[in-house]
Coordinates of C-alpha atoms and ligand atoms in Angstrom, one line a residue:
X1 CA 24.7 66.7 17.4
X2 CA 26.0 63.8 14.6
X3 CA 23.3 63.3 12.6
X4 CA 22.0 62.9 9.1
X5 CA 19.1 63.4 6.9
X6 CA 18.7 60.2 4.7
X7 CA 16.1 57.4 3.7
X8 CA 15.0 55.3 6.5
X9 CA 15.4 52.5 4.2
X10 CA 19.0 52.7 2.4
X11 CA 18.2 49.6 0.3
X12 CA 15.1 51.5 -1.4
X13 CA 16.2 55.2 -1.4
X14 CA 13.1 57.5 -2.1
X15 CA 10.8 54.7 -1.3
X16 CA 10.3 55.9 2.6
X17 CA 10.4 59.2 3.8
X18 CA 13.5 61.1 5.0
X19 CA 14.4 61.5 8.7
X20 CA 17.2 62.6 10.9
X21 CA 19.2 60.3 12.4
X22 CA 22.1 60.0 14.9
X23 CA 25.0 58.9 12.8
X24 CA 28.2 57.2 13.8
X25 CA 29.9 57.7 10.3
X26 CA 31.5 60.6 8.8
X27 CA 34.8 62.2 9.3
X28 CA 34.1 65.1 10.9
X29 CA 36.1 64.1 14.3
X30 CA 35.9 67.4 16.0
X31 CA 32.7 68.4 14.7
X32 CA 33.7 71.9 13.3
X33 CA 31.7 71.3 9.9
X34 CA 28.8 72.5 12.1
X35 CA 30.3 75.0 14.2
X36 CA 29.1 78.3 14.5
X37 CA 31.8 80.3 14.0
X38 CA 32.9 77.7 11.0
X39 CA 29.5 78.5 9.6
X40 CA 29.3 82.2 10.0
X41 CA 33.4 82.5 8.4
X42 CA 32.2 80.5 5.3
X43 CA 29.2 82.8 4.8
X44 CA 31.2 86.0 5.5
X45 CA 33.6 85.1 3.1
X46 CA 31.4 83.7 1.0
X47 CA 29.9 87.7 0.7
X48 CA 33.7 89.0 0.3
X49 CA 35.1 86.6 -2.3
X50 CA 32.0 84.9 -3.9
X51 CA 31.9 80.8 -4.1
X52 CA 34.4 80.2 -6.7
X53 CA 37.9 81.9 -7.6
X54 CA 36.5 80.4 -11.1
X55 CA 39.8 80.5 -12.1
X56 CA 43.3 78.1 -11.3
X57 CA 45.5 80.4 -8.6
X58 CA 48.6 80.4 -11.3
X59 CA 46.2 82.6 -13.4
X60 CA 43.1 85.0 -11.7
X61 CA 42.3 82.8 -8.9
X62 CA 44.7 83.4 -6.1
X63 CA 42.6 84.9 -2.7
X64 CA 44.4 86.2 0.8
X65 CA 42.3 83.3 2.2
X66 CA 44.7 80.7 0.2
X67 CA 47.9 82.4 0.7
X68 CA 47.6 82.7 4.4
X69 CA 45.9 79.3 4.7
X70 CA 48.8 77.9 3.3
X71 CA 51.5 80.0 5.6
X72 CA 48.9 79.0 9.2
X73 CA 49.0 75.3 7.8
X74 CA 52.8 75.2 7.3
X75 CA 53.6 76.8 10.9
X76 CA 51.1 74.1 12.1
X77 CA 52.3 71.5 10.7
X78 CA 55.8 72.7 11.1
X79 CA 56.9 72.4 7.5
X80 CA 58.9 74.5 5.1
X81 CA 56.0 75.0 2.9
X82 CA 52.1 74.3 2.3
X83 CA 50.5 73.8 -1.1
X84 CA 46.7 73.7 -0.9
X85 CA 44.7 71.5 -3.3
X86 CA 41.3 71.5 -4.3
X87 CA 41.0 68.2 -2.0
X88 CA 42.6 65.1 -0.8
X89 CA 43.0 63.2 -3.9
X90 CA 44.3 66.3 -5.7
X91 CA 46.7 66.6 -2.5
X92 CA 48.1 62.9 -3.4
X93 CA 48.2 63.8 -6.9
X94 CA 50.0 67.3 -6.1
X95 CA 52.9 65.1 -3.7
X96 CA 52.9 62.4 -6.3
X97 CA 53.6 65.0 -9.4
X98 CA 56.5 66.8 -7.6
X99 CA 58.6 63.3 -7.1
X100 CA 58.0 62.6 -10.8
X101 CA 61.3 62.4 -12.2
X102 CA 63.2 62.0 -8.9
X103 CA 61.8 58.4 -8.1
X104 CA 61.2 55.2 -10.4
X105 CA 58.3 53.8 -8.9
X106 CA 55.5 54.2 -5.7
X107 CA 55.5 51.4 -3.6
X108 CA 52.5 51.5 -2.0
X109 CA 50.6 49.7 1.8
X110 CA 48.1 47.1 0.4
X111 CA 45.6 49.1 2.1
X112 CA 46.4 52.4 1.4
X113 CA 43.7 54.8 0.2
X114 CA 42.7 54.4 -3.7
X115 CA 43.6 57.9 -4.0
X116 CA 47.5 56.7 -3.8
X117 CA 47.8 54.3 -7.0
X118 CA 45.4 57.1 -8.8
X119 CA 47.5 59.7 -7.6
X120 CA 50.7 57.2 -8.8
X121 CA 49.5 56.1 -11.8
X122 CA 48.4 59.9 -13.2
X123 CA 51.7 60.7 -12.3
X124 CA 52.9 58.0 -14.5
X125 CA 55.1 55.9 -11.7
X126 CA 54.4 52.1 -11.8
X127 CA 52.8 51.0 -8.4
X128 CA 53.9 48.1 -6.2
X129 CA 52.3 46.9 -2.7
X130 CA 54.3 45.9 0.0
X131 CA 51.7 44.3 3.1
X132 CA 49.8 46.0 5.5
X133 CA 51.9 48.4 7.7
X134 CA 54.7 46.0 7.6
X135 CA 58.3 48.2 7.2
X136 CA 60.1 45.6 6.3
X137 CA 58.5 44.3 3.6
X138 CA 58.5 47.8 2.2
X139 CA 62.1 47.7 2.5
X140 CA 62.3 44.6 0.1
X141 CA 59.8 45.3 -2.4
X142 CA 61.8 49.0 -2.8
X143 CA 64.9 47.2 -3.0
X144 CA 63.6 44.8 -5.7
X145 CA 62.7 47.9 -7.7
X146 CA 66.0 49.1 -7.9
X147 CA 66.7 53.2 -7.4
X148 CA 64.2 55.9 -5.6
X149 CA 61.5 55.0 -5.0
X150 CA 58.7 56.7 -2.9
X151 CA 56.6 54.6 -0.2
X152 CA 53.2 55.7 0.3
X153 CA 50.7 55.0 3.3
X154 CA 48.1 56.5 4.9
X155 CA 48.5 57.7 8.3
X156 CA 45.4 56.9 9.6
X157 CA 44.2 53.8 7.8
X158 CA 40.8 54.9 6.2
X159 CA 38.8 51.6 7.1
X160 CA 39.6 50.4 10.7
X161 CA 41.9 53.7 12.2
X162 CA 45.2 51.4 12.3
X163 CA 48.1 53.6 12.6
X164 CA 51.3 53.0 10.0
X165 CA 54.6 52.5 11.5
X166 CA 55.9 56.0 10.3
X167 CA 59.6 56.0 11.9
X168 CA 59.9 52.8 10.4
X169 CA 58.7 53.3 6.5
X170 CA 61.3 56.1 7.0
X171 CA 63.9 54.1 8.1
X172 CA 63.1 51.7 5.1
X173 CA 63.5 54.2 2.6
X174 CA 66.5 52.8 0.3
X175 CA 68.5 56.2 -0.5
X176 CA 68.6 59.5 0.1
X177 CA 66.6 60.4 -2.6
X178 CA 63.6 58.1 -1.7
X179 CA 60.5 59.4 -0.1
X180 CA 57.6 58.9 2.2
X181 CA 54.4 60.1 1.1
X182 CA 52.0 59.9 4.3
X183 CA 48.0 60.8 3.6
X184 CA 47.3 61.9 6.6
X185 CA 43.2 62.6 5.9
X186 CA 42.6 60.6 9.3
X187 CA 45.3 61.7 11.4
X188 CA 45.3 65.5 10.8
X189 CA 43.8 67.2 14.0
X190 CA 43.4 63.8 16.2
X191 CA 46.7 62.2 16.1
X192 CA 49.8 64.6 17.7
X193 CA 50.7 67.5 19.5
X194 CA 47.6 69.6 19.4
X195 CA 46.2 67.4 16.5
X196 CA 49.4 68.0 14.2
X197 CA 48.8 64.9 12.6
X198 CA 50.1 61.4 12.8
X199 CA 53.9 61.8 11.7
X200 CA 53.8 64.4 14.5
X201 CA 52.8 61.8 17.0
X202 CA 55.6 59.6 15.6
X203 CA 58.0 62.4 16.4
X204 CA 58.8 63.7 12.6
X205 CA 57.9 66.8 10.6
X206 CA 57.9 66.8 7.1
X207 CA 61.0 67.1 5.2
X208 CA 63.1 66.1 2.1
X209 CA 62.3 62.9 2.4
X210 CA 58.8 62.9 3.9
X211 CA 55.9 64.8 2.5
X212 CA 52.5 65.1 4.7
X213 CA 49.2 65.0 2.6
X214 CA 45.8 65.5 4.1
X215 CA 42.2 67.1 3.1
X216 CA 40.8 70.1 5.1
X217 CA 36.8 68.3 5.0
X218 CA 37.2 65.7 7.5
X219 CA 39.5 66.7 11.0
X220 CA 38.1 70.5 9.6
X221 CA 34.8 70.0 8.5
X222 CA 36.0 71.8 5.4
X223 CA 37.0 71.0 2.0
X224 CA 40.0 71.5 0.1
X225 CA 43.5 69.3 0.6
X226 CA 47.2 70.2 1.4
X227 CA 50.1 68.9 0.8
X228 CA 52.7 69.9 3.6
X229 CA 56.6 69.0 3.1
X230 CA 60.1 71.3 2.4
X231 CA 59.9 74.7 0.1
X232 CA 62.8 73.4 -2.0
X233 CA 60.1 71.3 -3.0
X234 CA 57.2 72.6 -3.1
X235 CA 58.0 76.0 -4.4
X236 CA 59.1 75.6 -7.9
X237 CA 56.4 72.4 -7.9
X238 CA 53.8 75.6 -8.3
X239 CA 55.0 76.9 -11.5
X240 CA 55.2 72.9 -12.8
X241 CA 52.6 70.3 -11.4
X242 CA 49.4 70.5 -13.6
X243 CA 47.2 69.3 -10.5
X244 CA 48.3 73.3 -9.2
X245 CA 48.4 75.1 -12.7
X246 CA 45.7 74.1 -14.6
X247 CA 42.5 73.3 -11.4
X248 CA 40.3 76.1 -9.9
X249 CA 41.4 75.6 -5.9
X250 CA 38.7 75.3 -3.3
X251 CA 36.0 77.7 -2.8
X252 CA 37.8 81.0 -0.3
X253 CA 34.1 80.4 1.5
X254 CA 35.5 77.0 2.7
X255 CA 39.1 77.8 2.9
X256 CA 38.4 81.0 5.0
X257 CA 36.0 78.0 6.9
X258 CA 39.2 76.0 7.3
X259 CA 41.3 79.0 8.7
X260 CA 38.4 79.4 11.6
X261 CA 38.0 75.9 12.1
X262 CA 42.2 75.8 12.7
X263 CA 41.3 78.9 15.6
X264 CA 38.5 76.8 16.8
X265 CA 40.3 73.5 17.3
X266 CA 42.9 75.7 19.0
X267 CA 40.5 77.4 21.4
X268 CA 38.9 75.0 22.3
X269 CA 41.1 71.6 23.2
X270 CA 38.4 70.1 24.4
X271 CA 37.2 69.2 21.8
X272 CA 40.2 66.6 21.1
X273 CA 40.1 65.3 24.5
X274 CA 36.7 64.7 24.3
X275 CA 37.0 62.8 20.9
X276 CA 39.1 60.6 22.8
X277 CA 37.0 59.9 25.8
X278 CA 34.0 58.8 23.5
X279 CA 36.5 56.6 21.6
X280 CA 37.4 55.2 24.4
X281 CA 33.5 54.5 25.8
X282 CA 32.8 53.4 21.8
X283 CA 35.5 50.6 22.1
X284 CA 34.1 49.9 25.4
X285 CA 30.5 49.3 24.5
X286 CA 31.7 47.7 21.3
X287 CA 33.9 44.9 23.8
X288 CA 30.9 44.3 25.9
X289 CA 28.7 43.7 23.2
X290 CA 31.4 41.3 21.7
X291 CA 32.1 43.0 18.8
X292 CA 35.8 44.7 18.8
X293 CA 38.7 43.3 17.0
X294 CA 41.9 44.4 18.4
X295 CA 42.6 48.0 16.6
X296 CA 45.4 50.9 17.9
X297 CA 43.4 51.9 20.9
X298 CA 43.9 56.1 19.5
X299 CA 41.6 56.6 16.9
X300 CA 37.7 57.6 16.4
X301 CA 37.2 54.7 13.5
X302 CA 36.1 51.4 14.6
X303 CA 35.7 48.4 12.0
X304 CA 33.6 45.2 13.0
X305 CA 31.5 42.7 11.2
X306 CA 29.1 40.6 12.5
X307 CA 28.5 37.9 9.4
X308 CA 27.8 37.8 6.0
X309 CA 26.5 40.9 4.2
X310 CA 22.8 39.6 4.0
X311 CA 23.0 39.2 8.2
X312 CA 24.9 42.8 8.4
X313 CA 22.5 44.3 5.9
X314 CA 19.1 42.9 8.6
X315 CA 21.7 44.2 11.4
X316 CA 21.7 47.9 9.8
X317 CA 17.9 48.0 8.8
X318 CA 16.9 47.4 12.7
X319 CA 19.7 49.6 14.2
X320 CA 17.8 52.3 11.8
X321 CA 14.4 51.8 12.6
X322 CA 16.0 52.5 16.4
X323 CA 17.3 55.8 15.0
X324 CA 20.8 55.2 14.3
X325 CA 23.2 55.6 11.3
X326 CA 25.9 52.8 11.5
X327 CA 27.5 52.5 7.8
X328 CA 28.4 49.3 6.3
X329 CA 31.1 49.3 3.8
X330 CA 32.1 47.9 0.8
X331 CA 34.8 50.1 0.5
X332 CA 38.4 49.4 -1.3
X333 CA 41.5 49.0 1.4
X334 CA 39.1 47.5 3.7
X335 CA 40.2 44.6 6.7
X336 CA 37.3 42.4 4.4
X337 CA 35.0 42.9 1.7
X338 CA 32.0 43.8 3.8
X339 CA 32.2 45.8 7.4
X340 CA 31.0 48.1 9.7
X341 CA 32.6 51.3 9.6
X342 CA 31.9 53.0 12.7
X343 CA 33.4 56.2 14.0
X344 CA 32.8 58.9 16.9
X345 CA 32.9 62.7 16.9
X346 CA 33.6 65.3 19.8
X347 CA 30.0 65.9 19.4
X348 CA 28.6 62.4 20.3
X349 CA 26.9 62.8 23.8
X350 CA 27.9 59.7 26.3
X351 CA 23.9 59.5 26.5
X352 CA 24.0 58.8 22.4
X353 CA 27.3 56.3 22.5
X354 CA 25.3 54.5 25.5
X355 CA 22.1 54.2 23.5
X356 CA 23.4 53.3 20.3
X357 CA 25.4 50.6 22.5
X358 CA 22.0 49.1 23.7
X359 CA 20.3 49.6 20.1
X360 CA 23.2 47.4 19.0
X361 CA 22.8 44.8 21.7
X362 CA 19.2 44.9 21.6
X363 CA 19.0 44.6 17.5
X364 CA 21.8 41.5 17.3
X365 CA 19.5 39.6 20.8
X366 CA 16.3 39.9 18.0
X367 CA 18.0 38.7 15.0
Ligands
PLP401 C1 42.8 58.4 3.4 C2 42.1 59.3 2.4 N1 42.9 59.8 1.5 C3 42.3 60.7 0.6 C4 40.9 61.0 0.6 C5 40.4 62.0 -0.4 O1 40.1 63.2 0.3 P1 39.0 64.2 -0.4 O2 37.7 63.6 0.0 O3 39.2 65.5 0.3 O4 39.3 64.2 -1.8 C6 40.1 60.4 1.6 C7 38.7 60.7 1.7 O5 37.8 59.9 1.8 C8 40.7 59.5 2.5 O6 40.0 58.9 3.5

C-alpha cells in the first residue's frame, strides 16, 4: 500500500504524534521500492558487497552489480552505452560534462528540472530558456546563440506530468553537432514500449545527437542515475568527466535492487497497466470534483490548485486529519508558485483513489 509515516500536522513537525497515512505523492510509480523481491536483492547484496564501494569505480569501487547494470540498462533502453551515476542530478551533470567542449551553450525548457542549469552551469556552459515545450522557440533561441548548442528538457515534466515534444526538440536542433539532453526521471518505466521511457514512446533511441538521462529511485524504487546515449560517447567520457572519476557510485545493495526491480517490472506488466487504469480513475475523480486542468492524459502526476496557499494549506490539514497525504508544492519549474502535486502508484487500491476522491469532495464542501 502507498503510504507514509509523518506528522499529522506538517505545519508543526514533532508537535503531534506520527502516523501512517495513504499518500498520493512520491515517485515510486510501479511500487517496486517495497517489493519483496526488491527488498530481499538489496539485503542479499547488501551481505555480498557491504553498503558502500567506499571508493569512485575509476579507482577500488567498481562491483559486477554496476557493470552489468549498466550492460541490462543499455539493452533496455536500446542504447550504445550506459553510464551509471550516483543519482539523477549527477546523471545531468555526467550528460552535461561529456558535451563540454563540443557545444557553446544549454538552452534549456523554462520548466525543466533545476538539476539541468546546475548540471549546465558546473559544467561551465551559459544557460538560456526557450518556453515551455515549445520547439520552435527552442529553435530560435539556439539559433540566436550561434554554433552547437545542446537543448535540455525533461521528459516527463516533474510538476504536472506534461510530456515534451521530443521528435520535435530534435528536429530543432541547429547542426549536427547539437544535442538533446532528455531527463527522463518521470518517463523511465511508464512512458514506452514496456516502460522504455518517454523518447521511446516518441519513437527514438538515444544516439549522437540525443542522450537519455534518468535516476533509478523513482520508476525503480531504487537510487542511483544513468545516463543512456552512444559508446563513442560515453566510453572515453569514463576516463574524463569528474562527476564519474572522482564520486563513490551508488550503494551495489541498491543497484543489485535496481537489477531486480528491472526483472520485476518485466514479470509482471501489470503493474504498468494498472498504473494507468488508476491514472485514469485519479483524473476522473479529480474532473468530478472540479478540480483537473487539461494535462497529457498518460501520466501518474496530477497538478491542481484550489486558491491561495493559506486556503490550500486548510485544504491539506483536513484531507490529513481524513488520513491522506496530498503534497502541496512550492517547488521550482512548477505551472504556479503554490500547487498540489498529486500522483498515483500501481499500488493504489480503486477502494483508496475512491476514498481519497470523497475526502477531497467532502474536505473542500466544509471549507
Ligand atoms: C526531473 C528530475 N530530474 C532529476 C531529478 C534528480 O534525481 P535524483 O533524486 O535521483 O537525484 C529529479 C528528482 O526529483 C527529477 O524529478
Amino acid at each position: 500500500m502507498p503510504s507514509i509515516v509523518q506528522d499529522s500536522d506538517p505545519d508543526r513537525p514533532g508537535v503531534h504524534p506520527q502516523r501512517a497515512l495513504v499518500t498520493f505523492g512520491g515517485c515510486d510509480y510501479l511500487g517496486l521500492s517495497r517489493h519483496p523481491r526488491v527488498v530481499g536483492s538489496a539485503i542479499r547484496a547488501a551481505g555480498r558487497h557491504g553498503l558502500s564501494t567506499s571508493a569512485s569505480r575509476t579507482t577500488t569501487g567498481d562491483t559486477i552489480e554496476h557493470r552489468t547494470l549498466e550492460q541490462e540498462l543499455a539493452a533496455f533502453l536500446q542504447s550504445g552505452s550506459a553510464m551509471l551515476t550516483l543519482d539523477g542530478l549527477t546523471a545531468n551533470m555526467a550528460a552535461m560534462q561529456m558535451l563540454t567542449g563540443r557545444v557553446n551553450a544549454a538552452v534549456l525548457d523554462e520548466r525543466a528540472h533545476p538539476t539541468l542549469a546546475l548540471a549546465a552551469t558546473a559544467a561551465a556552459l551559459p544557460v538560456r530558456m526557450y518556453r515551455h515545450r515549445d520547439a520552435s522557440d527552442a529553435a530560435r533561441v539556439a539559433r540566436s546563440v550561434g554554433g552547437p548548442i545542446v537543448l535540455a528538457t525533461d521528459g516527463v515534466f516533474t510538476a504536472d506530468g506534461a510530456i515534451a515534444p521530443i521528435s520535435e526538440l530534435i528536429d530543432a536542433l541547429p547542426d549536427e553537432r547539437s544535442a538533446l539532453i532528455v531527463d527522463d526521471c518521470h518517463g523511465f518505466m511508464v512512458l514506452g514500449d514496456s516502460g522504455r521511457g518517454t523518447a521511446n514512446a516518441a519513437g527514438h533511441s538515444p544516439h549522437d545527437r540525443l542522450l537519455v538521462t534518468t535516476t533509478l529511485a523513482k520508476g525503480l524504487g531504487c537510487s542511483g542515475g544513468v545516463v543512456a546515449g552512444p559508446r563513442e560517447l560515453l566510453e572515453p567520457a569514463r576516463d574524463r568527466i569528474s562527476v564519474y572519476v572522482c564520486t563513490t557510485p551508488a550503494s551495489p545493495a541498491l543497484i543489485s535492487a535496481a537489477r531486480e526491480a528491472l526483472r520485476v517490472a518485466t514479470d509482471e506488466p501489470a503493474r504498468r497497466a494498472r498504473l494507468f487504469e488508476n491514472a485514469e480513475r485519479f483524473a476522473n475523480a479529480l474532473a468530478h470534483a472540479g478540480l483537473a486542468p487539461p494535462k497529457d492524459p498518460a501520466t501518474p502526476i496530477f497538478a491542481f490548485w484550489t486558491g491561495d496557499e493559506t486556503d490550500m494549506r486548510d485544504l491539506r490539514r483536513r484531507v490529513l486529519a481524513r488520513g491522506f497525504d496530498l503534497p502541496l508544492m512550492a517547488y521550482p519549474s512548477g505551472p504556479v508558485p503554490c500547487y498540489f502535486r498529486a500522483s498515483v502508484s500501481a499500488d493504489h487500491t480503486e477502494a483508496q483513489i475512491d476514498a481519497f476522491a470523497d475526502a477531497l469532495a467532502g474536505c473542500r464542501g466544509s471549507a
